CSV table of C-alpha atoms in Angstrom, one decimal:
chain,number,residue,atom,x,y,z
Z,1,GLU,CA,42.3,-73.4,-45.0
Z,2,VAL,CA,45.7,-71.5,-45.3
Z,3,GLN,CA,47.3,-71.6,-48.5
Z,4,LEU,CA,51.1,-70.2,-49.9
Z,5,VAL,CA,51.7,-71.0,-53.3
Z,6,GLU,CA,55.1,-70.0,-54.4
Z,7,SER,CA,55.8,-69.4,-58.3
Z,8,GLY,CA,58.7,-67.9,-60.7
Z,9,GLY,CA,61.8,-70.1,-60.1
Z,10,VAL,CA,63.4,-71.1,-63.1
Z,11,VAL,CA,67.2,-71.6,-64.2
Z,12,VAL,CA,69.1,-68.3,-64.9
Z,13,GLN,CA,72.6,-67.4,-65.6
Z,14,PRO,CA,75.0,-66.0,-62.7
Z,15,GLY,CA,74.4,-62.3,-62.6
Z,16,GLY,CA,70.8,-62.6,-63.7
Z,17,SER,CA,67.4,-61.2,-61.8
Z,18,LEU,CA,64.4,-63.1,-61.2
Z,19,ARG,CA,61.0,-62.2,-59.3
Z,20,LEU,CA,59.3,-64.8,-57.1
Z,21,SER,CA,55.6,-64.4,-56.2
Z,22,CYS,CA,53.7,-66.4,-53.0
Z,23,ALA,CA,50.2,-66.2,-53.6
Z,24,ALA,CA,47.9,-66.5,-50.2
Z,25,SER,CA,44.6,-67.5,-49.1
Z,26,GLY,CA,42.7,-68.9,-46.2
Z,27,PHE,CA,44.3,-65.8,-43.9
Z,28,ALA,CA,43.8,-62.4,-42.8
Z,29,PHE,CA,47.1,-61.6,-45.4
Z,30,ASP,CA,47.6,-58.1,-44.1
Z,31,ASP,CA,47.6,-58.9,-40.2
Z,32,TYR,CA,50.9,-61.2,-40.7
Z,33,THR,CA,54.7,-60.5,-41.3
Z,34,MET,CA,55.9,-62.5,-44.2
Z,35,HIS,CA,59.4,-64.9,-44.8
Z,36,TRP,CA,61.1,-66.0,-47.4
Z,37,VAL,CA,63.3,-68.9,-46.5
Z,38,ARG,CA,65.4,-71.0,-48.8
Z,39,GLN,CA,67.2,-74.5,-48.6
Z,40,ALA,CA,70.1,-75.4,-50.9
Z,41,PRO,CA,70.6,-79.0,-52.4
Z,42,GLY,CA,72.4,-81.1,-49.2
Z,43,LYS,CA,72.2,-78.1,-47.0
Z,44,GLY,CA,69.7,-76.9,-44.2
Z,45,LEU,CA,67.1,-74.4,-44.0
Z,46,GLU,CA,68.2,-70.9,-44.2
Z,47,TRP,CA,66.3,-67.5,-43.5
Z,48,VAL,CA,66.2,-64.8,-46.0
Z,49,SER,CA,64.1,-61.9,-45.7
Z,50,LEU,CA,61.0,-60.8,-43.8
Z,51,ILE,CA,58.4,-57.9,-44.3
Z,52,THR,CA,56.0,-56.9,-41.6
Z,53,TRP,CA,52.6,-56.7,-41.9
Z,54,ASP,CA,51.9,-53.4,-43.7
Z,55,GLY,CA,55.0,-53.7,-46.0
Z,56,GLY,CA,56.7,-50.7,-43.9
Z,57,THR,CA,59.5,-52.8,-42.7
Z,58,SER,CA,61.8,-55.4,-44.1
Z,59,PHE,CA,65.3,-57.2,-43.2
Z,60,TYR,CA,67.4,-59.5,-44.8
Z,61,ALA,CA,70.1,-61.9,-44.2
Z,62,ASP,CA,73.5,-60.7,-44.8
Z,63,SER,CA,73.9,-63.4,-47.7
Z,64,VAL,CA,71.4,-61.6,-49.8
Z,65,LYS,CA,71.4,-58.2,-48.7
Z,66,GLY,CA,71.9,-55.3,-51.3
Z,67,ARG,CA,70.3,-57.9,-54.0
Z,68,PHE,CA,67.2,-59.2,-53.1
Z,69,THR,CA,64.0,-57.1,-52.0
Z,70,ILE,CA,61.0,-58.1,-50.3
Z,71,SER,CA,57.8,-56.7,-51.1
Z,72,ARG,CA,54.1,-57.1,-50.9
Z,73,ASP,CA,50.5,-56.4,-52.2
Z,74,ASN,CA,47.9,-56.8,-49.6
Z,75,SER,CA,45.0,-56.0,-51.8
Z,76,ASN,CA,46.2,-58.7,-54.0
Z,77,PHE,CA,46.9,-61.3,-51.3
Z,78,SER,CA,50.5,-61.5,-52.5
Z,79,LEU,CA,54.2,-61.8,-51.2
Z,80,TYR,CA,57.4,-61.0,-53.8
Z,81,LEU,CA,61.1,-61.7,-53.7
Z,82,GLN,CA,63.0,-59.7,-56.3
Z,83,MET,CA,66.3,-61.4,-56.7
Z,84,ASN,CA,69.2,-59.2,-58.6
Z,85,ASN,CA,72.9,-60.0,-59.4
Z,86,LEU,CA,72.1,-63.8,-58.7
Z,87,ARG,CA,74.9,-66.4,-57.6
Z,88,THR,CA,75.2,-69.7,-57.8
Z,89,GLU,CA,74.9,-70.2,-54.3
Z,90,ASP,CA,71.5,-68.8,-54.2
Z,91,THR,CA,70.2,-71.8,-56.2
Z,92,ALA,CA,68.0,-73.1,-53.9
Z,93,LEU,CA,64.4,-74.3,-53.1
Z,94,TYR,CA,62.5,-71.0,-52.0
Z,95,TYR,CA,59.8,-71.2,-49.5
Z,96,CYS,CA,57.4,-68.5,-48.1
Z,97,ALA,CA,56.2,-69.1,-44.6
Z,98,LYS,CA,53.7,-67.2,-42.8
Z,99,GLU,CA,54.8,-66.2,-39.1
Z,100,THR,CA,52.1,-66.0,-36.3
Z,101,TYR,CA,52.1,-63.0,-33.9
Z,102,TYR,CA,54.8,-65.4,-31.5
Z,103,ASN,CA,57.3,-65.5,-34.1
Z,104,TYR,CA,56.9,-69.0,-35.2
Z,105,PHE,CA,56.3,-70.0,-39.1
Z,106,ASP,CA,52.7,-71.8,-39.0
Z,107,SER,CA,52.2,-72.2,-42.6
Z,108,TRP,CA,54.5,-72.9,-45.3
Z,109,GLY,CA,54.2,-72.9,-49.2
Z,110,GLN,CA,55.5,-75.7,-50.8
Z,111,GLY,CA,58.4,-74.0,-52.5
Z,112,THR,CA,59.8,-72.9,-55.9
Z,113,LEU,CA,63.1,-74.1,-57.1
Z,114,VAL,CA,65.7,-71.3,-58.3
Z,115,THR,CA,68.7,-72.9,-60.0
Z,116,VAL,CA,71.4,-70.4,-61.0
Z,117,SER,CA,73.9,-71.8,-63.5
Z,118,SER,CA,75.5,-70.8,-66.8
Q,1,GLN,CA,73.8,-64.0,-37.3
Q,2,SER,CA,75.2,-67.8,-37.6
Q,3,ALA,CA,73.0,-71.0,-37.7
Q,4,LEU,CA,72.4,-72.6,-34.6
Q,5,THR,CA,74.3,-75.9,-33.9
Q,6,GLN,CA,72.4,-79.1,-34.5
Q,7,PRO,CA,74.1,-82.6,-34.5
Q,8,ALA,CA,74.2,-83.7,-38.2
Q,9,SER,CA,72.5,-87.2,-37.1
Q,10,VAL,CA,70.9,-89.2,-34.6
Q,11,SER,CA,69.5,-92.5,-34.8
Q,12,GLY,CA,67.3,-94.8,-32.5
Q,13,SER,CA,65.4,-98.1,-32.3
Q,14,PRO,CA,61.6,-98.1,-32.6
Q,15,GLY,CA,60.3,-97.4,-29.2
Q,16,GLN,CA,63.4,-95.6,-27.8
Q,17,SER,CA,63.7,-92.1,-27.2
Q,18,ILE,CA,66.0,-89.7,-28.9
Q,19,THR,CA,66.7,-85.9,-28.5
Q,20,ILE,CA,68.0,-83.7,-30.6
Q,21,SER,CA,70.0,-80.1,-29.0
Q,22,CYS,CA,70.2,-77.0,-30.9
Q,23,THR,CA,72.9,-74.7,-29.6
Q,24,GLY,CA,72.6,-71.0,-30.0
Q,25,THR,CA,74.1,-68.0,-28.4
Q,26,SER,CA,73.0,-65.3,-25.6
Q,27,SER,CA,71.5,-63.4,-28.6
Q,28,ASP,CA,69.0,-65.8,-30.1
Q,29,ILE,CA,67.9,-68.5,-27.6
Q,30,GLY,CA,69.6,-67.3,-24.6
Q,31,SER,CA,67.5,-64.2,-24.7
Q,32,TYR,CA,63.9,-64.9,-26.2
Q,33,ASN,CA,61.7,-68.1,-25.7
Q,34,PHE,CA,60.8,-68.0,-29.2
Q,35,VAL,CA,62.3,-71.3,-30.2
Q,36,SER,CA,60.4,-73.1,-32.4
Q,37,TRP,CA,61.2,-76.7,-34.2
Q,38,TYR,CA,60.0,-78.0,-37.9
Q,39,GLN,CA,60.0,-81.5,-39.1
Q,40,ARG,CA,61.0,-81.9,-42.7
Q,41,LEU,CA,59.9,-85.0,-44.7
Q,42,PRO,CA,61.2,-85.4,-48.1
Q,43,GLY,CA,59.3,-83.5,-51.0
Q,44,LYS,CA,56.8,-81.9,-48.3
Q,45,ALA,CA,56.7,-78.2,-47.1
Q,46,PRO,CA,58.1,-78.0,-43.2
Q,47,LYS,CA,55.6,-79.0,-40.6
Q,48,LEU,CA,55.7,-77.1,-37.3
Q,49,LEU,CA,56.6,-79.6,-34.0
Q,50,ILE,CA,57.1,-77.3,-31.0
Q,51,TYR,CA,56.8,-73.6,-30.6
Q,52,GLU,CA,57.5,-71.1,-28.0
Q,53,ALA,CA,60.4,-73.6,-27.0
Q,54,THR,CA,58.0,-76.0,-25.3
Q,55,LYS,CA,54.2,-75.7,-26.6
Q,56,ARG,CA,53.0,-78.3,-29.1
Q,57,PRO,CA,50.4,-77.3,-31.8
Q,58,SER,CA,47.1,-79.5,-32.0
Q,59,GLY,CA,47.4,-82.5,-33.8
Q,60,VAL,CA,51.1,-82.8,-33.2
Q,61,SER,CA,51.5,-86.1,-31.5
Q,62,ASN,CA,52.5,-85.6,-27.6
Q,63,ARG,CA,55.8,-88.3,-28.3
Q,64,PHE,CA,57.2,-84.8,-29.0
Q,65,SER,CA,58.6,-82.7,-26.4
Q,66,ALA,CA,61.1,-80.0,-26.0
Q,67,SER,CA,62.9,-77.7,-23.3
Q,68,ARG,CA,65.3,-74.6,-23.2
Q,69,SER,CA,67.6,-73.9,-21.0
Q,70,GLY,CA,70.5,-71.0,-21.2
Q,71,ASN,CA,71.7,-70.9,-25.2
Q,72,THR,CA,70.5,-74.5,-25.7
Q,73,ALA,CA,66.9,-75.7,-26.8
Q,74,SER,CA,66.4,-79.6,-27.3
Q,75,LEU,CA,63.6,-81.7,-28.8
Q,76,THR,CA,63.2,-85.2,-27.6
Q,77,ILE,CA,61.0,-87.7,-29.6
Q,78,SER,CA,59.7,-90.5,-27.4
Q,79,GLY,CA,58.3,-94.0,-28.8
Q,80,LEU,CA,60.5,-93.4,-31.8
Q,81,GLN,CA,58.2,-94.7,-34.9
Q,82,ALA,CA,59.4,-95.7,-38.5
Q,83,ASP,CA,57.8,-92.7,-39.8
Q,84,ASP,CA,59.5,-90.1,-37.4
Q,85,GLU,CA,62.7,-91.0,-39.8
Q,86,SER,CA,63.1,-87.2,-41.3
Q,87,TYR,CA,65.5,-84.2,-40.9
Q,88,TYR,CA,64.4,-81.7,-37.6
Q,89,TYR,CA,65.1,-78.6,-37.6
Q,90,CYS,CA,65.2,-75.8,-34.8
Q,91,CYS,CA,64.5,-72.0,-35.2
Q,92,ALA,CA,65.2,-69.3,-33.1
Q,93,TYR,CA,64.0,-65.3,-33.0
Q,94,ALA,CA,67.2,-63.4,-32.4
Q,95,GLY,CA,65.2,-59.8,-32.5
Q,96,PRO,CA,62.7,-58.3,-34.9
Q,97,SER,CA,65.4,-57.9,-37.6
Q,98,THR,CA,66.2,-61.8,-38.0
Q,99,ARG,CA,65.4,-65.6,-37.7
Q,100,VAL,CA,68.2,-68.2,-37.3
Q,101,PHE,CA,67.7,-72.0,-38.3
Q,102,GLY,CA,70.0,-75.0,-37.2
Q,103,GLY,CA,71.8,-77.0,-39.5
Q,104,GLY,CA,69.3,-79.5,-39.5
Q,105,THR,CA,69.7,-83.2,-38.0
Q,106,LYS,CA,68.4,-86.3,-40.0
Q,107,LEU,CA,67.0,-88.8,-37.7
Q,108,THR,CA,67.2,-92.7,-38.7
Q,109,VAL,CA,65.0,-95.1,-36.9
Q,110,LEU,CA,66.8,-98.4,-37.2
């Protein structure tokens, strides 16, 4: 059974930094592109970032470009999101999601809550 | 990349059918058949309902169907049931560097 378990969400002040983690199990982690998707309170889902199976290529939404860095450790079946210079508008539930070869998300974690507030 | 456009809310009575539209651009829905739909129940992770615009994963009720034409995709739920009440999101592949979600539609079963 595929499992994705996010962790690392806390309350942080504006301008602060945070690293989210996603522990994967139940599938060949190093075969798949992985994503971070977030949902701010009262808002819809927003795609944040992706990283290819080998970690060689990553992309970001304009809203986080230059502040967030996605990475992965295939030997430890883990996905990460380093979040710097956090803003109040980054407050959201952050999900990691596994993408299939046909560009849809077939597995999601339960999410980890990041609150940016002074 | 702007969000896909979905109606904020739709409603229907049990047994009826409803359709949720998802409008994008020629850069996303208009260019690729990689449109997916997700159901988001409160407190739960999003659940895949439709992939590649029209395909239903095993285990998803055949009351859920979808289509794509031009820059617009649509999700239809037939035989509405009370537990269909939820938020629904479309998502489109917009090239190798990005994905884009719709704003979400709240379905109310009257």
